[in-house]
Coordinates of C-alpha atoms in Angstrom, one line a residue:
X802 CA 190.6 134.0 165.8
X803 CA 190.5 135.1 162.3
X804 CA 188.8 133.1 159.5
X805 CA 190.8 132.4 156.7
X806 CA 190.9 130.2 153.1
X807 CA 193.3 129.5 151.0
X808 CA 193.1 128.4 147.4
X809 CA 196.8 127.4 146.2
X810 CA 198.2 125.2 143.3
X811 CA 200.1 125.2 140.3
X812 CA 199.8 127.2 137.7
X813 CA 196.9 126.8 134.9
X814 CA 195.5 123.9 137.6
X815 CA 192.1 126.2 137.3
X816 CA 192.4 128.5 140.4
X817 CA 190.7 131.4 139.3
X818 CA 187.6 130.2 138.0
X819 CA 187.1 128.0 141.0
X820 CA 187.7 130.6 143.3
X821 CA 185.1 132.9 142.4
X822 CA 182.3 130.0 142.3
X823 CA 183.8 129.5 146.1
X824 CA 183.6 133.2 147.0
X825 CA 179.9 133.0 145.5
X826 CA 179.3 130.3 147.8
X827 CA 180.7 130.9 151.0
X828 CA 180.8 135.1 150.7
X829 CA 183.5 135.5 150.7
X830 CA 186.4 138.2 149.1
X831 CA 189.5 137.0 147.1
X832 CA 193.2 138.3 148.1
X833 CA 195.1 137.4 144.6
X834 CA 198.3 135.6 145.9
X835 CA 200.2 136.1 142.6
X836 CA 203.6 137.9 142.9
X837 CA 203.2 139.5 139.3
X838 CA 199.5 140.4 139.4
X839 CA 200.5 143.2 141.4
X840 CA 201.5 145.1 138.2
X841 CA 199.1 147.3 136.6
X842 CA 199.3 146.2 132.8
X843 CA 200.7 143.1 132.8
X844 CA 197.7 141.3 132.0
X845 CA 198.0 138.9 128.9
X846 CA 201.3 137.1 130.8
X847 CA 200.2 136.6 133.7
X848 CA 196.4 135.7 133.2
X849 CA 194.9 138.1 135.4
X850 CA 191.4 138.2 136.0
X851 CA 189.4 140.1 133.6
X852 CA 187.7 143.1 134.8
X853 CA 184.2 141.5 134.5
X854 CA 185.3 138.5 136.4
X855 CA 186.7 140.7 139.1
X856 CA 183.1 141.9 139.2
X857 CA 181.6 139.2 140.4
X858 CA 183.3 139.3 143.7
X859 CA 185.5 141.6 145.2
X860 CA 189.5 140.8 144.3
X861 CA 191.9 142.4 146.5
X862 CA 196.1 143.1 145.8
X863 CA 195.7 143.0 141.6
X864 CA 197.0 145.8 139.8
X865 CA 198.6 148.0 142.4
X866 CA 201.8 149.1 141.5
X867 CA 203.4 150.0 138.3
X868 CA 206.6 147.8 136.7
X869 CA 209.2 149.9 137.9
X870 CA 207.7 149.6 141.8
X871 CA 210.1 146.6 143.4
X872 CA 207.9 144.7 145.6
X873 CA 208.1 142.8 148.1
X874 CA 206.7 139.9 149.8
X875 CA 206.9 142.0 153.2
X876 CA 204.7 144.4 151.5
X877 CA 202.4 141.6 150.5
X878 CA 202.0 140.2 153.8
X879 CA 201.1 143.8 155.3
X880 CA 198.6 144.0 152.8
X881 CA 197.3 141.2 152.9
X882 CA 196.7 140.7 157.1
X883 CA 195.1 144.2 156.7
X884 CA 192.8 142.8 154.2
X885 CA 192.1 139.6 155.8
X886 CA 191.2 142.3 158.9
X887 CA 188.5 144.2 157.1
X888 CA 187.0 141.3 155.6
X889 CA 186.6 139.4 158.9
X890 CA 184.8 142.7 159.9
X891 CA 182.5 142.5 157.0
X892 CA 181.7 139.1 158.6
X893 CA 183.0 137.6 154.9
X894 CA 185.3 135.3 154.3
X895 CA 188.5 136.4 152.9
X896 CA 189.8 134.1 150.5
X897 CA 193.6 133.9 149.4
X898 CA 194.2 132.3 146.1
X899 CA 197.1 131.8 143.7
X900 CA 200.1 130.1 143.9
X901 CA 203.6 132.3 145.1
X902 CA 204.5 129.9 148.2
X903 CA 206.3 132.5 149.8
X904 CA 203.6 135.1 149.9
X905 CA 201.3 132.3 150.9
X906 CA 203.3 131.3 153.8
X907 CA 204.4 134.2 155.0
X908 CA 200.6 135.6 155.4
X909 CA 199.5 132.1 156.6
X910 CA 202.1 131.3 159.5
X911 CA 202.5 135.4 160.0
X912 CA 206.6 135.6 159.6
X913 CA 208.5 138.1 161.4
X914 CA 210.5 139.5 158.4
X915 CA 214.2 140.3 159.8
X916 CA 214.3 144.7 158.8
X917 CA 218.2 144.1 156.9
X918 CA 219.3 146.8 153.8
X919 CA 220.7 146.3 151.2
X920 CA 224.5 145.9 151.6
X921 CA 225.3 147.9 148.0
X922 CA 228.7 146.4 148.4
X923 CA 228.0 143.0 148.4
X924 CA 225.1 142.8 146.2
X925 CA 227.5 144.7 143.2
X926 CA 230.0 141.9 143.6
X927 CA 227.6 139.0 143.6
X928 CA 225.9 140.9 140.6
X929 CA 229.6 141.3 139.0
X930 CA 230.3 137.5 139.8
X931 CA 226.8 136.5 137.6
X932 CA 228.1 138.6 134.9
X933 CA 231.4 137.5 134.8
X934 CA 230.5 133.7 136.0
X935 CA 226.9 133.4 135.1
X936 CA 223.9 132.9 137.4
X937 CA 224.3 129.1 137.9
X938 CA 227.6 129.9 139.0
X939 CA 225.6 132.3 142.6
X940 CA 223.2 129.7 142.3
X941 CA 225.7 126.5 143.3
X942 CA 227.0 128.9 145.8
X943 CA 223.3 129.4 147.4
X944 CA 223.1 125.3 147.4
X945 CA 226.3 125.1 149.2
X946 CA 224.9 127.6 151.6
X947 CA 221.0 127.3 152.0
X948 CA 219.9 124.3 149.9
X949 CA 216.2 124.6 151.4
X950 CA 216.0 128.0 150.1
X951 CA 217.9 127.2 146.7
X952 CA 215.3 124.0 146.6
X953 CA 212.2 126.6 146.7
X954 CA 213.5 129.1 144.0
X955 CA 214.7 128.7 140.5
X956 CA 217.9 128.3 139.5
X957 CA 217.3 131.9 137.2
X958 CA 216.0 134.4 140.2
X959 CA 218.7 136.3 139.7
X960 CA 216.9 138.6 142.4
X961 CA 216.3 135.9 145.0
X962 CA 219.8 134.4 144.5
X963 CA 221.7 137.7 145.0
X964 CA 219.6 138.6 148.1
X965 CA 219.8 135.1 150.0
X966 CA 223.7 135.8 149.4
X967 CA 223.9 138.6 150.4
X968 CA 221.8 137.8 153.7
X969 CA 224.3 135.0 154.2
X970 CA 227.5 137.2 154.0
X971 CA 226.1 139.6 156.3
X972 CA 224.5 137.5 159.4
X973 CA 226.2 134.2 158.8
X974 CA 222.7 132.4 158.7
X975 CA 221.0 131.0 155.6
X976 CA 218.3 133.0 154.3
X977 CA 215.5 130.3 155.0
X978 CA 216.2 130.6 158.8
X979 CA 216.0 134.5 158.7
X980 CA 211.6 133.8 159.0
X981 CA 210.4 133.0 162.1
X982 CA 207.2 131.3 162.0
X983 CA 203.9 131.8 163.8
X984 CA 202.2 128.8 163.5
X985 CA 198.2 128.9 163.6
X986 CA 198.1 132.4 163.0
X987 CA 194.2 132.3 161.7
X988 CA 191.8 129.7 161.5
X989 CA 192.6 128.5 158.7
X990 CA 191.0 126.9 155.7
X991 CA 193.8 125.5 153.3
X992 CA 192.7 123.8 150.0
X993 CA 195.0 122.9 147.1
X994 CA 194.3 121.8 143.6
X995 CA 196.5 118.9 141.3
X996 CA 196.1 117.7 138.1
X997 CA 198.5 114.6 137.2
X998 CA 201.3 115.7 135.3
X999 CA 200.5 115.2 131.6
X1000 CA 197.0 116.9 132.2
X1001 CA 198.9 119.8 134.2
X1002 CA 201.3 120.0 130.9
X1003 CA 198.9 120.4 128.4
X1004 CA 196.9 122.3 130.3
X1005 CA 200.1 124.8 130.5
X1006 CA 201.4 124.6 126.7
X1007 CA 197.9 125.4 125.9
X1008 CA 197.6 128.6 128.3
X1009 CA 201.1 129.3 126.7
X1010 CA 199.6 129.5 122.9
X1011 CA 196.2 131.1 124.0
X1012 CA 198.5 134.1 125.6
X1013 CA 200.7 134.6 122.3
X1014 CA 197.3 134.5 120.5
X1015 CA 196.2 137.5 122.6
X1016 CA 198.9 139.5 122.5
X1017 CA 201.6 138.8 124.5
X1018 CA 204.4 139.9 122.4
X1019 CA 202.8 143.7 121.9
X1020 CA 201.9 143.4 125.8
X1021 CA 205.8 143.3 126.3
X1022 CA 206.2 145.6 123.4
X1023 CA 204.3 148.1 124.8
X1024 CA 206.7 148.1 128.0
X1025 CA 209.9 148.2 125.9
X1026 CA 208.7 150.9 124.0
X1027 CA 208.5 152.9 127.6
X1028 CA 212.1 151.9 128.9
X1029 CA 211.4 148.5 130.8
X1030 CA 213.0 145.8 130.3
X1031 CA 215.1 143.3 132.3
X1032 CA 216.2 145.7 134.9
X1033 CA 213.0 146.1 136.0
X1034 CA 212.3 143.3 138.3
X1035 CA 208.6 143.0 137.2
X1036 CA 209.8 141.9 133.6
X1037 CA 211.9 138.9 134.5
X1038 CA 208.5 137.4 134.8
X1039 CA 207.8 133.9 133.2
X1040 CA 206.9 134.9 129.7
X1041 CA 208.0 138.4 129.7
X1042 CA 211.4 137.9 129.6
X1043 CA 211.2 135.3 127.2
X1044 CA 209.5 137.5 124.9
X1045 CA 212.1 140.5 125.1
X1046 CA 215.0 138.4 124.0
X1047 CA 213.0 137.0 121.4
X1048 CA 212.4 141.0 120.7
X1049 CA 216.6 141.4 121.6
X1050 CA 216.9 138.9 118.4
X1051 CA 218.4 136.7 120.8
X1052 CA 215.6 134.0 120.3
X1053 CA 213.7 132.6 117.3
X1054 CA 209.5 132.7 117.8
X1055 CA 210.1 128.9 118.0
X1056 CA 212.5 129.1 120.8
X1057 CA 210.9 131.7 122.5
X1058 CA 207.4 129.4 123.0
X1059 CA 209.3 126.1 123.7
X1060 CA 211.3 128.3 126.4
X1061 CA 208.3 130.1 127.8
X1062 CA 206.7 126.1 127.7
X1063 CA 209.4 124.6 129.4
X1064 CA 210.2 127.3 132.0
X1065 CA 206.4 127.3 133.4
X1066 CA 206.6 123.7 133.4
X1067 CA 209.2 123.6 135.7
X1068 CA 207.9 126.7 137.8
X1069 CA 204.9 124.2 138.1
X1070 CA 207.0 121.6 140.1
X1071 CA 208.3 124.1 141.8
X1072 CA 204.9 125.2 143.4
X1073 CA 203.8 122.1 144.0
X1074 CA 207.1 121.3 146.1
X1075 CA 206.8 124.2 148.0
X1076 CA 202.6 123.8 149.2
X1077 CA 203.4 120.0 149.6
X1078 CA 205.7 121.3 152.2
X1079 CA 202.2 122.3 154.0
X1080 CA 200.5 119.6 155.5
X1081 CA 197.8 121.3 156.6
X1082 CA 196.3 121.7 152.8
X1083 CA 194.2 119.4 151.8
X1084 CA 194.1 118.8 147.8
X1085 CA 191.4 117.9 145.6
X1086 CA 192.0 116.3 142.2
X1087 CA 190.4 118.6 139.2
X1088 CA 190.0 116.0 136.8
X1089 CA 187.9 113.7 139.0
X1090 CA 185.5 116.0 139.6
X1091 CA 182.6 118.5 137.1
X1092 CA 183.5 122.1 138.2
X1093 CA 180.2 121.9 140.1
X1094 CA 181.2 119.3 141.9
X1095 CA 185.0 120.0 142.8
X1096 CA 182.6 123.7 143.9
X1097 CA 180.7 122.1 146.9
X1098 CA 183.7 120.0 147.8
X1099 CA 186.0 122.7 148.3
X1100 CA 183.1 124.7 149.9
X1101 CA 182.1 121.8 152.8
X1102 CA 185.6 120.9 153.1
X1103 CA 186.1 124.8 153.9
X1104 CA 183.0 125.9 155.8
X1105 CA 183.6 122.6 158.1
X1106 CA 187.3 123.8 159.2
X1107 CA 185.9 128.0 159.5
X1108 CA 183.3 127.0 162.2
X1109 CA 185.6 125.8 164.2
X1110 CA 186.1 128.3 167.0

């Protein structure tokens, strides 16, 4: 059976840096599980890797496709398996780390992904009805319909919304049961990192500032000076689209960083519903532990469940 870890958690728990002193460690390669790192030059918003980090050990599935590309987690999954293929044949350790759930799971339990297009009919109505109605208006719908997929998303994926409608009207069947699950796909090595929730907080109103002081707003400049904007999936992104309707006049600076703020605090519960879901991680506390330590903790834990045949 394939070896494979997993690194998962909210965001700004510390992932990154941790994940390349495991990698280090264990030899392994990382597969970036982030569904906006995919992007080639969105790189301030979504702290991405710098290029000298990503020299230290090899980083798979970061800056692949440009903005206007719509990608999707079926695409991850590909992607990823083929990785976690190679690697295993490189007798390394691939190491999947970030913290989408979906792409997560739907490498880890292998789903069978239901082939369904679009229905151009439907999807203009329900986008009509969030014009007309607003999004929260779909989004009550989708609880009415599929409350453990509406649980899992937020309330403004206009995308995810739309499609799990969509899916609905046409088969009958919530969206969450259109996955089948493959259980024990790999031998797997799942770890997950927490920080209590004021230290998570700070720890994310802090990453907030540090990416405005970089250059977040000409990062999203930059793209609206070439035509993107909100209609390109890749800039509803946490951030980014806070940013163009502060650019749209539609938001004060102030607004725009409480909003940014707020919205990855709540994208933070929202990951850390989703991989509690998962019993099979096993989480380690950051702040009880030096970086060195938490390192050799996460290593044993993971070499311990990879020797098993």
């Amino acid at each position: 059976m394939l070896k494979l870890a997993a690194l998962v958690g909210p965001t700004a728990v510390g992932k990154s840096e941790i994940a390349i002193k495991i990698a280090q460690r264990i030899n392994g390669e990382i597969i970036s599980c982030d569904s906006m790192q995919v992007y080639r030059g969105m790189n301030i918003g979504t702290a991405k890797v710098s290029p000298q980090e990503q020299a230290i050990v090899p980083h798979h599935i970061i800056d692949i496709v440009d903005i206007e590309y719509y990608f999707t987690v079926a695409e991850y999954q590909s992607l990823a398996q083929e990785l976690i293929n190679e690697i295993n044949q490189r007798d390394r350790i691939p190491i999947m780390v970030g913290g989408t759930g979906l792409y997560y799971q739907a490498v880890v339990d292998n789903y069978s992904f239901y082939p369904m297009e679009s229905h151009k009919g439907i999807r203009r109505k329900l986008q009509r009805q969030a014009a007309e109605k607003g999004l929260q208006h779909l989004y009550i719908q989708l609880i009415d319909v599929d409350p453990d997929y509406a649980q899992r998303i937020s309330p403004q994926d206009e995308k995810r919304i739309i499609r799990a409608l969509e899916v609905y009207e046409l088969t009958g069947k919530p969206f969450s049961e259109q996955q089948k699950r493959e259980y024990n796909a790999y031998n797997l090595a799942p770890v997950g990192l927490y920080l209590e929730r004021e230290l998570l907080y700070q720890r994310i109103n802090h990453r907030v500032d540090i990416m405005l002081s970089k250059g977040l707003i000409d990062e999203v400049k930059s793209f609206r000076e070439r035509g993107y904007g909100l209609h390109n999936n890749a800039m509803q992104a946490l951030g980014y689209k806070q940013v163009l309707y502060y650019l749209d006049g539609l938001m004060t600076y102030g607004e725009m960083v409480e909003a940014i703020k707020k919205e990855t605090r709540n994208y933070a519960k929202r990951q850390y519903t989703w991989f509690k879901r998962d019993k099979r991680i096993t989480w380690f506390d950051v702040a009880s532990h030096s970086t060195e330590e938490l390192t050799e903790k996460i290593c044993a834990h993971m070499e311990g469940l990879l020797s098993k045949v």
